[in-house]
mmCIF file of C-alpha atoms and ligand atoms in Angstrom:
data_model
loop_
_atom_site.group_PDB
_atom_site.id
_atom_site.type_symbol
_atom_site.label_atom_id
_atom_site.label_comp_id
_atom_site.label_asym_id
_atom_site.label_seq_id
_atom_site.Cartn_x
_atom_site.Cartn_y
_atom_site.Cartn_z
ATOM 1 C CA MET Y 1 11.996 21.198 -14.235
ATOM 2 C CA THR Y 2 8.261 22.860 -13.879
ATOM 3 C CA GLY Y 3 7.987 21.639 -10.002
ATOM 4 C CA ASP Y 4 6.233 25.129 -9.421
ATOM 5 C CA ARG Y 5 3.293 24.524 -11.810
ATOM 6 C CA PRO Y 6 0.678 22.715 -10.167
ATOM 7 C CA GLY Y 7 -1.137 20.718 -12.292
ATOM 8 C CA LYS Y 8 -5.514 20.544 -12.003
ATOM 9 C CA LYS Y 9 -6.988 18.893 -9.612
ATOM 10 C CA ASP Y 10 -7.729 14.827 -10.409
ATOM 11 C CA ALA Y 11 -7.465 15.678 -14.252
ATOM 12 C CA PRO Y 12 -4.852 13.576 -16.399
ATOM 13 C CA ILE Y 13 -2.261 14.655 -17.196
ATOM 14 C CA ASP Y 14 -1.495 15.378 -20.630
ATOM 15 C CA LEU Y 15 1.971 14.105 -21.250
ATOM 16 C CA ARG Y 16 2.366 16.103 -24.944
ATOM 17 C CA ARG Y 17 1.452 18.904 -22.794
ATOM 18 C CA LEU Y 18 4.827 18.966 -21.068
ATOM 19 C CA ASP Y 19 6.460 19.183 -24.173
ATOM 20 C CA ILE Y 20 9.588 16.612 -23.193
ATOM 21 C CA THR Y 21 12.174 16.278 -25.646
ATOM 22 C CA SER Y 22 14.636 13.055 -25.770
ATOM 23 C CA GLY Y 23 16.488 12.832 -23.366
ATOM 24 C CA GLY Y 24 14.415 15.267 -21.031
ATOM 25 C CA GLY Y 25 12.029 15.260 -18.314
ATOM 26 C CA ALA Y 26 9.510 17.580 -16.192
ATOM 27 C CA GLN Y 27 8.216 17.178 -12.633
ATOM 28 C CA VAL Y 28 4.598 18.075 -12.058
ATOM 29 C CA ASP Y 29 2.737 18.535 -8.722
ATOM 30 C CA VAL Y 30 -0.743 17.495 -9.021
ATOM 31 C CA VAL Y 31 -3.569 17.461 -6.041
ATOM 32 C CA THR Y 32 -5.408 14.370 -6.240
ATOM 33 C CA SER Y 33 -8.127 12.600 -3.956
ATOM 34 C CA LEU Y 34 -7.525 9.164 -2.310
ATOM 35 C CA ASP Y 35 -10.513 7.085 -1.361
ATOM 36 C CA GLY Y 36 -10.807 4.918 1.057
ATOM 37 C CA MET Y 37 -8.767 1.855 0.826
ATOM 38 C CA ILE Y 38 -10.552 -1.945 1.462
ATOM 39 C CA MET Y 39 -8.573 -3.948 3.304
ATOM 40 C CA GLY Y 40 -10.116 -7.241 4.500
ATOM 41 C CA ALA Y 41 -13.447 -6.117 5.451
ATOM 42 C CA GLU Y 42 -11.998 -2.771 6.877
ATOM 43 C CA GLU Y 43 -12.298 0.180 5.432
ATOM 44 C CA TYR Y 44 -9.197 2.623 5.818
ATOM 45 C CA VAL Y 45 -9.700 6.397 4.768
ATOM 46 C CA PRO Y 46 -6.863 8.831 3.642
ATOM 47 C CA VAL Y 47 -6.990 11.714 5.929
ATOM 48 C CA PRO Y 48 -6.962 14.523 4.499
ATOM 49 C CA ALA Y 49 -9.061 12.786 1.790
ATOM 50 C CA GLU Y 50 -6.583 15.054 -0.884
ATOM 51 C CA VAL Y 51 -3.220 14.477 -1.499
ATOM 52 C CA GLU Y 52 -0.172 15.544 -3.362
ATOM 53 C CA ALA Y 53 1.616 13.926 -5.334
ATOM 54 C CA ARG Y 54 4.740 14.549 -7.331
ATOM 55 C CA ILE Y 55 4.981 13.209 -10.609
ATOM 56 C CA ASP Y 56 8.414 13.019 -12.459
ATOM 57 C CA VAL Y 57 8.257 12.016 -16.510
ATOM 58 C CA SER Y 58 11.872 11.450 -18.171
ATOM 59 C CA SER Y 59 11.428 10.629 -21.668
ATOM 60 C CA SER Y 60 14.522 8.693 -23.198
ATOM 61 C CA GLY Y 61 14.965 6.506 -26.859
ATOM 62 C CA SER Y 62 13.361 4.254 -25.046
ATOM 63 C CA GLY Y 63 10.457 5.454 -23.983
ATOM 64 C CA VAL Y 64 9.231 7.531 -20.803
ATOM 65 C CA GLY Y 65 9.654 6.396 -17.499
ATOM 66 C CA LEU Y 66 7.290 7.644 -15.029
ATOM 67 C CA ARG Y 67 8.066 8.641 -11.202
ATOM 68 C CA LEU Y 68 4.976 9.015 -8.388
ATOM 69 C CA ARG Y 69 5.263 10.282 -5.314
ATOM 70 C CA LEU Y 70 2.808 11.026 -2.449
ATOM 71 C CA ALA Y 71 3.022 10.544 0.977
ATOM 72 C CA THR Y 72 -0.230 10.616 3.389
ATOM 73 C CA GLU Y 73 -2.044 8.652 6.489
ATOM 74 C CA LEU Y 74 -4.957 6.331 6.598
ATOM 75 C CA ARG Y 75 -7.497 5.967 9.735
ATOM 76 C CA GLY Y 76 -9.325 2.646 10.112
ATOM 77 C CA PRO Y 77 -9.214 -0.042 12.978
ATOM 78 C CA CYS Y 78 -6.115 -1.626 14.551
ATOM 79 C CA GLN Y 79 -6.083 -5.599 12.681
ATOM 80 C CA ARG Y 80 -5.809 -7.133 16.229
ATOM 81 C CA CYS Y 81 -7.986 -4.875 18.477
ATOM 82 C CA LEU Y 82 -9.985 -3.032 16.281
ATOM 83 C CA ALA Y 83 -9.283 0.061 18.538
ATOM 84 C CA ASP Y 84 -8.846 3.261 15.895
ATOM 85 C CA ALA Y 85 -5.131 3.227 14.117
ATOM 86 C CA THR Y 86 -3.492 5.483 12.114
ATOM 87 C CA VAL Y 87 -0.710 4.611 9.790
ATOM 88 C CA ARG Y 88 1.458 6.623 7.537
ATOM 89 C CA VAL Y 89 2.170 5.040 3.641
ATOM 90 C CA ASP Y 90 4.873 6.677 1.518
ATOM 91 C CA VAL Y 91 4.661 5.909 -1.702
ATOM 92 C CA ASP Y 92 7.675 6.604 -4.002
ATOM 93 C CA THR Y 93 6.716 4.592 -7.210
ATOM 94 C CA ARG Y 94 8.063 3.987 -10.748
ATOM 95 C CA ASP Y 95 6.163 2.871 -14.438
ATOM 96 C CA PHE Y 96 7.228 2.791 -17.970
ATOM 97 C CA GLN Y 97 5.728 3.419 -21.256
ATOM 98 C CA ALA Y 98 7.841 2.127 -24.046
ATOM 99 C CA GLY Y 99 7.898 4.209 -27.470
ATOM 100 C CA GLY Y 100 6.724 3.734 -30.302
ATOM 101 C CA ARG Y 101 3.564 1.939 -29.007
ATOM 102 C CA ASP Y 102 1.023 4.912 -29.566
ATOM 103 C CA LEU Y 103 -3.021 3.224 -29.533
ATOM 104 C CA VAL Y 104 -2.234 0.067 -28.237
ATOM 105 C CA GLU Y 105 -4.704 -2.460 -29.373
ATOM 106 C CA ASP Y 106 -3.020 -5.339 -27.871
ATOM 107 C CA PRO Y 107 -1.136 -4.352 -24.055
ATOM 108 C CA ASP Y 108 1.166 -5.500 -23.226
ATOM 109 C CA PRO Y 109 2.018 -4.884 -19.462
ATOM 110 C CA ASP Y 110 6.142 -5.197 -19.857
ATOM 111 C CA LEU Y 111 5.868 -2.446 -22.319
ATOM 112 C CA ASP Y 112 2.997 -0.363 -21.660
ATOM 113 C CA CYS Y 113 1.614 1.467 -18.758
ATOM 114 C CA GLU Y 114 -1.925 0.876 -17.733
ATOM 115 C CA TYR Y 115 -2.568 4.320 -16.261
ATOM 116 C CA LEU Y 116 -1.359 6.179 -19.892
ATOM 117 C CA ILE Y 117 -5.362 6.520 -20.605
ATOM 118 C CA GLY Y 118 -7.483 9.336 -23.638
ATOM 119 C CA PRO Y 119 -7.541 7.923 -27.417
ATOM 120 C CA ALA Y 120 -3.667 8.412 -27.870
ATOM 121 C CA LYS Y 121 -2.723 6.831 -24.445
ATOM 122 C CA GLN Y 122 -1.087 9.868 -23.966
ATOM 123 C CA GLU Y 123 -2.522 10.658 -20.669
ATOM 124 C CA LEU Y 124 -1.763 9.855 -17.407
ATOM 125 C CA ASP Y 125 -4.245 8.650 -14.651
ATOM 126 C CA VAL Y 126 -2.203 9.549 -11.422
ATOM 127 C CA VAL Y 127 -5.840 9.290 -9.385
ATOM 128 C CA ALA Y 128 -6.193 5.349 -10.399
ATOM 129 C CA TRP Y 129 -2.331 4.908 -10.439
ATOM 130 C CA ALA Y 130 -1.628 6.809 -6.714
ATOM 131 C CA ARG Y 131 -4.802 4.880 -5.829
ATOM 132 C CA ASP Y 132 -3.392 1.280 -6.614
ATOM 133 C CA ALA Y 133 0.166 2.848 -5.204
ATOM 134 C CA VAL Y 134 -1.108 3.453 -1.952
ATOM 135 C CA VAL Y 135 -3.111 0.346 -1.312
ATOM 136 C CA GLU Y 136 -0.321 -1.853 -2.311
ATOM 137 C CA ALA Y 137 2.038 0.637 -0.092
ATOM 138 C CA MET Y 138 -0.200 -0.420 2.600
ATOM 139 C CA SER Y 139 -0.501 -4.230 2.783
ATOM 140 C CA MET Y 140 1.335 -4.230 5.688
ATOM 141 C CA THR Y 141 -0.025 -5.182 9.246
ATOM 142 C CA ILE Y 142 -1.891 -2.218 10.447
ATOM 143 C CA LEU Y 143 -1.425 -1.918 14.151
ATOM 144 C CA CYS Y 144 -2.779 0.676 17.239
ATOM 145 C CA ARG Y 145 0.573 0.108 17.914
ATOM 146 C CA PRO Y 146 3.278 -1.620 17.195
ATOM 147 C CA ASP Y 147 3.312 -3.636 20.470
ATOM 148 C CA CYS Y 148 -0.547 -4.468 20.190
ATOM 149 C CA ALA Y 149 -1.887 -6.964 22.765
ATOM 150 C CA GLY Y 150 -4.160 -7.794 20.695
ATOM 151 C CA ILE Y 151 -8.068 -8.859 21.902
ATOM 152 C CA CYS Y 152 -8.472 -12.408 23.591
ATOM 153 C CA PRO Y 153 -9.577 -15.200 21.069
ATOM 154 C CA SER Y 154 -11.614 -16.907 24.162
ATOM 155 C CA CYS Y 155 -13.395 -13.816 26.489
ATOM 156 C CA GLY Y 156 -12.830 -10.413 23.973
ATOM 157 C CA THR Y 157 -11.133 -9.085 26.603
ATOM 158 C CA ASP Y 158 -8.789 -5.992 25.180
ATOM 159 C CA LEU Y 159 -5.520 -7.582 26.656
ATOM 160 C CA ASN Y 160 -4.612 -3.590 26.053
ATOM 161 C CA ALA Y 161 -6.297 -2.595 28.970
ATOM 162 C CA GLY Y 162 -5.467 -5.628 31.152
ATOM 163 C CA SER Y 163 -5.424 -9.947 31.111
ATOM 164 C CA CYS Y 164 -8.016 -11.789 31.510
ATOM 165 C CA ASN Y 165 -8.831 -15.375 33.307
ATOM 166 C CA CYS Y 166 -8.350 -17.392 30.498
ATOM 167 C CA THR Y 167 -4.543 -15.973 29.254
ATOM 168 C CA GLU Y 168 -3.234 -19.617 30.431
ATOM 169 C CA GLU Y 169 -5.716 -21.294 28.452
ATOM 170 C CA THR Y 170 -5.574 -19.687 25.475
ATOM 171 C CA THR Y 171 -2.460 -21.283 24.814
ATOM 172 C CA ASP Y 172 -2.616 -23.249 21.579
ATOM 173 C CA PRO Y 173 -2.921 -27.274 22.554
ATOM 174 C CA ARG Y 174 -0.848 -28.184 19.833
ATOM 175 C CA TRP Y 175 1.814 -26.605 21.258
ATOM 176 C CA ALA Y 176 0.855 -27.846 25.054
ATOM 177 C CA ALA Y 177 0.944 -31.201 23.368
ATOM 178 C CA LEU Y 178 4.395 -30.589 22.607
ATOM 179 C CA GLY Y 179 5.485 -29.034 25.626
ATOM 180 C CA ASP Y 180 3.995 -32.331 27.530
ATOM 181 C CA LEU Y 181 6.204 -34.599 25.043
ATOM 182 C CA ALA Y 182 9.132 -32.300 25.615
ATOM 183 C CA ALA Y 183 8.612 -33.008 29.445
ATOM 184 C CA ARG Y 184 8.418 -36.634 29.529
ATOM 185 C CA MET Y 185 11.518 -36.983 26.910
ATOM 186 C CA ARG Y 186 13.412 -35.416 29.383
ATOM 187 C CA GLU Y 187 12.248 -37.658 32.522
ATOM 188 C CA ASP Y 188 15.344 -40.089 32.862
ATOM 189 C CA SER Y 189 12.957 -42.489 34.336
ATOM 190 C CA PRO Y 190 12.630 -45.534 31.450
ATOM 191 C CA ASP Y 191 8.614 -46.307 32.887
ATOM 192 C CA GLU Y 192 7.317 -43.095 31.358
ATOM 193 C CA ALA Y 193 8.639 -43.485 27.859
HETATM 194 ZN ZN1 LIG S 1 -4.589 -2.357 18.693
HETATM 195 ZN ZN1 LIG S 2 -9.856 -13.963 27.821
#
């Protein structure tokens, strides 16, 4: 294991230089840059802009297993009220490169790791993998707090700060109609039907 050997920032990890024997493995810690992530029309910015990522590489008879772990925080607008929100993102993801497929002409997503680059497909592009993995891990609702009340769709009042006068009227009219119908069905008088 080489967990105490930090890699160079943003440089791809050349798997050949890890000198892994079949059945063996290596662990590499690298500092990687993370760009802002666009979700919907909003940008979510990693804080800090660089994170330490841990890469595990393991070799087996069938190929090379890759594991990426990192943790970061992203800041951007709450998806309900647009106030500043921070979301923690933990990444723990794996990929695989099947053996005997060097210099692949026709990549197969089941057999080939798309983050292996370079002429021999032996250099792991940690920056690209980390970016995609963070986007995947953050595809959830981003809120300033779990019970954010959002903004009134009628008048724009921030309902976290207080209610507005149109709260009653924002009931979906379709549900209101169903409520009326249910009330009528509960009536005993056949005249109401
Ligand atoms: Zn909010
Ligand atoms: Zn309102």
